[in-house]
Short mmCIF file of C-alpha atoms in Angstrom, two decimals:
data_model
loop_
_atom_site.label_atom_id
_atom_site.label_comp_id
_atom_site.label_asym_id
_atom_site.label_seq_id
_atom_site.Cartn_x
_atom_site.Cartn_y
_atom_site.Cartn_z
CA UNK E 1 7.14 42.97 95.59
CA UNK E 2 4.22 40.36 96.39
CA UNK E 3 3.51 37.78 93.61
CA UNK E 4 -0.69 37.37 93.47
CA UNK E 5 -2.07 33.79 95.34
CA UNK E 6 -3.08 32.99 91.94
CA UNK E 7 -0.02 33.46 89.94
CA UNK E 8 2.33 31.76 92.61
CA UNK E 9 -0.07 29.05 92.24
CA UNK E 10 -0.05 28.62 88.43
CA UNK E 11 3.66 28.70 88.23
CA UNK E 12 4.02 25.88 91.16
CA UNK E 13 1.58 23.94 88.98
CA UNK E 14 3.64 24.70 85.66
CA UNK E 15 6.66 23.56 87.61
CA UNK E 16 5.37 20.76 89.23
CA UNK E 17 4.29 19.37 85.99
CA UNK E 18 8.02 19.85 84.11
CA UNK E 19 9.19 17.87 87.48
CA UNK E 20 6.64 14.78 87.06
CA UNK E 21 7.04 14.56 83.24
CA UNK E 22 11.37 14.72 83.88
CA UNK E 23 10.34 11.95 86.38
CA UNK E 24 8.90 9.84 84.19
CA UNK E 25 11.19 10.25 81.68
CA UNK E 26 14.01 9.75 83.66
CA UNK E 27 12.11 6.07 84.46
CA UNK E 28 11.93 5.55 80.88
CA UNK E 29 15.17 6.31 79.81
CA UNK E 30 16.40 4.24 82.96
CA UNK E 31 14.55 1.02 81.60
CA UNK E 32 16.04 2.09 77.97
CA UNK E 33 19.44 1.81 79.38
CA UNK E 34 18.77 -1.82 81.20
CA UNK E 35 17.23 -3.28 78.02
CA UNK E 36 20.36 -2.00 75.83
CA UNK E 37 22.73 -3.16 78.21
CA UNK E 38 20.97 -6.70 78.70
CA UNK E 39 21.21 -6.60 74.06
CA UNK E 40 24.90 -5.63 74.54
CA UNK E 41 26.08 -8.29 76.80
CA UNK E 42 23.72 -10.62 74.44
CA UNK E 43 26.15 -9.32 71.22
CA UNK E 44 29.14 -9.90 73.37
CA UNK E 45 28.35 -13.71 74.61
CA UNK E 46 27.29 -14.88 70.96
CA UNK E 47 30.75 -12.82 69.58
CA UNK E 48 32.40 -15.23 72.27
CA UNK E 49 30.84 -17.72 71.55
CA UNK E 50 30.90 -17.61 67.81
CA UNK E 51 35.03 -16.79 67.96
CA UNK E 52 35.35 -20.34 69.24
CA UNK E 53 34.39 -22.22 66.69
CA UNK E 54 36.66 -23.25 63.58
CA UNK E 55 36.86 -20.81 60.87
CA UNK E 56 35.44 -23.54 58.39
CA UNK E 57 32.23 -23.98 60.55
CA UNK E 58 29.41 -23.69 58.24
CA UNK E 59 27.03 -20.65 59.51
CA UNK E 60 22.99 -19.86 58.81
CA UNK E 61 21.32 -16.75 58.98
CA UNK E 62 17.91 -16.55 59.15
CA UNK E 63 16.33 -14.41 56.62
CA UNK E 64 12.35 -14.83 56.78
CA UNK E 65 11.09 -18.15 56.60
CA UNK E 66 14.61 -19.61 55.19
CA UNK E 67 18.05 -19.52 55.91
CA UNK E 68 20.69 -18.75 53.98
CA UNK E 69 24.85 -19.53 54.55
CA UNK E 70 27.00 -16.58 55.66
CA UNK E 71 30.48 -16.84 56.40
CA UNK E 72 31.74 -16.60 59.74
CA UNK E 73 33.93 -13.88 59.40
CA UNK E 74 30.57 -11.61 58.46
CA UNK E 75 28.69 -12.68 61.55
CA UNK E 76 31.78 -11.88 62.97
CA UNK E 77 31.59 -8.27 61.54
CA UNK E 78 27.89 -8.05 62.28
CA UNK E 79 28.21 -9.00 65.52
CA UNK E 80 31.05 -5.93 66.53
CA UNK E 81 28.93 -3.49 64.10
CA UNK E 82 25.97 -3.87 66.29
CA UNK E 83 27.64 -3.90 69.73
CA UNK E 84 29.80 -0.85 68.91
CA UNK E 85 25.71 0.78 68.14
CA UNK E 86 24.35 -0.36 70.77
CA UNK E 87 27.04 0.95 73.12
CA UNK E 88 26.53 4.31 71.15
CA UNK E 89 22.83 4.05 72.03
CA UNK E 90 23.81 3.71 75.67
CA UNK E 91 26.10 6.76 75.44
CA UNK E 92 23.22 8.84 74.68
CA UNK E 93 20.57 7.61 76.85
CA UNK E 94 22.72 8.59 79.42
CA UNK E 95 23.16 11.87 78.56
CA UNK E 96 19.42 12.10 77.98
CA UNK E 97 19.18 10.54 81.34
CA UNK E 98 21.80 13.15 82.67
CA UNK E 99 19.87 16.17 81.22
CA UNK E 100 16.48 14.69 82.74
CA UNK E 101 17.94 14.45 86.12
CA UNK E 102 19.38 17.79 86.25
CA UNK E 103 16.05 19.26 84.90
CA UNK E 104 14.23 16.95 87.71
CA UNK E 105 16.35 18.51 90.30
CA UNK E 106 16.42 22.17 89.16
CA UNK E 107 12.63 22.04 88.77
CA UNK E 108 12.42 20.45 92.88
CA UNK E 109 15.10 23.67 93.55
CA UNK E 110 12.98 26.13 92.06
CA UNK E 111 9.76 24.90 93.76
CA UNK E 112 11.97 25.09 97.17
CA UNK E 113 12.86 28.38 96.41
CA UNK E 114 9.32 29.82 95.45
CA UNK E 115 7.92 28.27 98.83
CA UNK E 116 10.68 29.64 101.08
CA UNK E 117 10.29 32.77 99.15
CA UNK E 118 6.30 32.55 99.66
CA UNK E 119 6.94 32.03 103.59
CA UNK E 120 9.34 34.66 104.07
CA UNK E 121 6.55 37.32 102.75
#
């Protein structure tokens, strides 16, 4: 069974296409990942940073134009709250990125197969 010039054609386009648009994603996920990472380690230096200091320290949040006093302990709080989502956020980029690589490479298999298959008739 011989698949038309034409048809082999539009489905090397179709799959070409899915490949590009998994590698692009795959870029943007990657650069996802890096900025969440760089946001995580920022959490965890100010945590550090912030656990050193006497529990009386007087602490300002800003909050518009102003600032207003917060106690430690719930910049403390704040601080593991949004480190615990960020490393949730990483969790699923990389299984986004996962599923965009496999897709990437199944797309690149199939192309290999419909050109060997192509040659063979």
């Amino acid at each position: 069974m011989s698949i038309p010039n034409e048809a082999l054609q539009k489905v090397v386009q179709e799959i070409e296409t899915r490949a590009i648009q998994s590698q692009q994603q795959i870029a943007i996920v990657k650069a996802q990942i890096t900025a969440k990472q760089r946001e995580t380690r920022l959490l965890e230096l100010t945590s550090k940073e912030i656990s050193t200091l006497p529990k009386d320290t007087k602490t300002y949040e800003g909050v518009g134009k102003m600032f207003v006093r917060v106690p430690l302990s719930t910049i403390e709080k704040q601080l593991s709250t949004q480190s615990a989502n960020m490393k949730s956020n990483i969790t699923d980029l990389e299984k986004k990125l996962h599923y965009h690589e496999t897709t990437h490479k199944n797309t690149r298999e199939n192309i290999e197969h419909i050109f060997k298959s192509a040659s063979r008739a």
